[in-house]
Amino acid sequence: MRQFVGMRRAIAAAAFVLLAFGLAACSFSDAPQTTIAPRSDNADSIQSVYVIVFWLAVVVFIGVMLATIVFALMFRERADRQAKQFHGNARLEVLWTLIPVIIVVIIAVPTFNSLAETSAAPPEDALHVEVIGHQWWFEFRYDNVGGVEQVVSANELHLPVDRAVDFTLKSADVIHSFWVPQLGGKVDLVPGHENDLWFTPNTVGEYLGQCAEFCGDSHALMRFRVFVHSQADFETWAQNEASDAVEPTDEAIMAGQAAFLGNACIGCHTVQGTTAVGQVGPNLSHVGARTTLAAGIMDNTPENMANWIRNAPSIKPGSIMPAFPALSDEDLQAIVAYLQSLK
Amino acid sequence: MATAAGTLPQYGTHTGLWSWITTVDHKRIGTMYLVTSFSFFILGGIEALLIRSQLAVPDGNVIDAELYNQLFSMHALTMIFLAVMPMAAAFFNWMIPLMIGARDVAFPRMNALSYWLYLFGALLLTSSFFFTAPNSGWFAYAPLTTLQYGPSQAMDFYVVGLLILGISSVAASLNFAVTIINMRAPGMTMMRLPVFVWMTLIIAFLLFLALPPLTVGLIQLLFDRNFTTHFFIPDGGGDPILWQHLFWVFGHPEVYILILPPMGIISEVIPTFSRKPLFGYSAMVFAGIAIGFMSWAVWSHHMFTTGLNPIPRAIFAANTMLIGVPTGIKIFNWLGTMYGGNIRFNTAMLFAVSFIPLFTIGGISGVMHSSPPIDGQHQDTYFIVAHLHYVLVAGAVMGMFSGLYYWFPKMTGRFLNETLGKWNFWLMFAGVNLTFFPMHFLGLAGMPRRIYTYADGMDWGFWNAVATIGAFTLALGVLFFIINVFASLRKEPTASDNPWDAPTLEWATSSPPPEHDFDVVPPVRARDPLWYDRDHGIARPEPTDEHIHMPPPSYYPILLAAGVLMLGLGPLSSLAVTALGVPVILYAIWGWALEPTH
């Protein structure tokens, strides 16, 4: 009798732990970068497989754990017990060869379905975006939006809702990975290769993404975000993004523009409509309109921007953008004011 | 021939440093493997604690990005190549000859060579901490590892270290394959081999077949970095994906190389303490062989996100899922072994039994991301970190600890203390689950791997803090083990020949065994020979005064290993060192070949 009380307690404790873990697992659908709250067809397709596999995993785990606990308690050492001497049981062994086979089939069928769905050709009218991974930021090149052939931007991806978007994925240096969990599974950005991915976002909102392949010192700081807009809002954004940078009218900001164009900034950065045509760093034509800086690692405030320009490597280890210790405070503030004006 | 170089008098000194340096006794080599690998296990653990300290809270600043990246890379390299693999080798060395009724391995000097190469390779790899340690992960994806993106010597240490360790592993695996096939006692047919011996044989084949592709990749990388080739450099016409294939053709069999020996260990421990034969012996053996074969056809599941076409993804997914079948058979058979037993729960058995559900967690999460769509969400997240640590820590390491408690009396003649053992087990058990279970949640919440910091507001803080507490709990458990070893070694040796009433041959000799292992090689009449003899009242054969020939000690193995080390030091310093290594190697091989062994 004592033995069974112990067993019941053990099972109750196990059930409690499982329940706690289950609840904890569910709460992660609210995490900002959650993988289990899909907002696109691609992510939905993954989720439909995941749910099946998750519950199978739970059943197998509970089965094995219960069997282990029950056998451990039932057959623990007792003076009056003799171990039964047997070497196997053919019928049982066939049975538990079949159990994993059945589980595997249950997993394989939806898996292949989902593979076929997500690797089908994208719809004809898909928006085409080229994604280029850099150490440590993302470049986005949109085809035919806002009335121009190509719009170049960085670190904040803007997409229309309910329209397929077809990505061409590349890298400028090492291997990175493009991943917005709520919108789809990750695909690597491999130098020398062009990878493909497409999905159709189905909910307006802001989604977090992050590089998922180790890519050097500041891999942890290679983040980005995706804004899914209504069709109209997307058009507005695209028109603005496609146009040249705002020409300053305010005198202080004009001084900032002069400082920007007169310093090393233009070696790496482009500001459309000016003499800054550098290709190494992110395009800054509309940097003032972005919500974050330095690949999604801090809010786009004048203070953060000034700190970044002053000493980028202290914020992002190994950053290709150097520190500018010799830049005067006056010039720095003017440049920040200019860049912030580029909405 | 007593004057021949390198030959010490037979049955010469058995104490002192020189006797350890020149030993060819499998048991002493096993002890050296064990002590060395455990030391690196501690080092790898310290690396892990630093990593966990950094990640305990958002925006942690215990260590910087550069050091973090070295630590996570070295943690994997240390644990895989310097701790878990050689700890398995320690058990092979100690137990395989004893379990098959042999007096030593087939090639005793080559066995010593394996150890010294391992030690030198390990020291070389670890010494990189004085400069820049490998910082591109243990997987070392090109082109991050090429000179352009990795100008420090970190990756040269990686290449050279792994090459030396690879030679060590190939030599050891050939040695054990030959030993198991050729040196079994009379009556020890293949289907009477203990399952641990079977698993060793399987991984020996896996090892010497898996290491060549890695070696090719490493040499190509060495050439890319030092001699301007472009195997992995896209701008020069190379392909970084080629590295991934070469690495994972090695890397996935490697996973089974790490897990099959502990599976073998618990297949010895569970029957012994359940006091009944292993359930479904043949199924266990063939499941192991099946896992070995299938491990060659699953490597690309590490590459589902690299842009593989859907057809290969589907094929590799199916193969990966199928490996769940033989694995499942093993799990059920361990449970079947417990069923109907009279189970004695000492520390060895607790570790072995905990292996079953804990490994199952790692096994089923592995089946989860064998599905390429799901892998698209799990790959390179903490979900994978949880998965692989359930396999390698909750599985392999717990299995090794079971083996340590089980065989410690055979190795030393002394028992490990059971009270300290229970503390050791329960702390490790709690620590493993506290550390690694929350990592599933972190992965589902989208936390990528290999990030040295994360922002507040990602909802990752709480479970990271829990994982860090778990890691220190785990470390505390290991500390109890260390205390236990030192405390137990001070006790009088009280272990009888077969204190657990175990069925296998290593228990048919004294604890610890004499240098020649068995006074008389025991004849084997059944699969569980000692139980058969016990139940049929067959006494152990009386010793005869027949002369037992044992191989003499030799210093050529360590000399040869030193020569190989010098070859390896060349790319890290000056090629002159490599040039100097050549005559050392030639001299060692010459002396080795001509050394009289009887």
PDB file of N, CA, C and O in Angstrom, chain B residues 176 202 325 519 577:
ATOM      1  N   PHE B 176      40.781  -0.596 -31.140  1.00  0.00           N
ATOM      2  CA  PHE B 176      39.694  -1.270 -30.431  1.00  0.00           C
ATOM      3  C   PHE B 176      38.894  -2.178 -31.350  1.00  0.00           C
ATOM      4  O   PHE B 176      38.446  -3.247 -30.923  1.00  0.00           O
ATOM      5  N   ILE B 202      30.938  -0.546 -32.785  1.00  0.00           N
ATOM      6  CA  ILE B 202      30.212   0.260 -33.775  1.00  0.00           C
ATOM      7  C   ILE B 202      30.834   1.648 -33.892  1.00  0.00           C
ATOM      8  O   ILE B 202      31.099   2.140 -34.989  1.00  0.00           O
ATOM      9  N   VAL B 325      13.540   5.132 -34.902  1.00  0.00           N
ATOM     10  CA  VAL B 325      13.009   3.776 -34.687  1.00  0.00           C
ATOM     11  C   VAL B 325      13.983   2.908 -33.870  1.00  0.00           C
ATOM     12  O   VAL B 325      13.611   2.418 -32.801  1.00  0.00           O
ATOM     13  N   ASP B 519      44.500 -14.230 -14.266  1.00  0.00           N
ATOM     14  CA  ASP B 519      45.490 -15.286 -14.047  1.00  0.00           C
ATOM     15  C   ASP B 519      45.281 -16.392 -15.078  1.00  0.00           C
ATOM     16  O   ASP B 519      46.225 -16.924 -15.636  1.00  0.00           O
ATOM     17  N   VAL B 577      59.820  24.528 -37.335  1.00  0.00           N
ATOM     18  CA  VAL B 577      59.434  23.582 -36.284  1.00  0.00           C
ATOM     19  C   VAL B 577      58.883  22.308 -36.909  1.00  0.00           C
ATOM     20  O   VAL B 577      59.188  21.195 -36.470  1.00  0.00           O
TER      21      VAL B 577
END
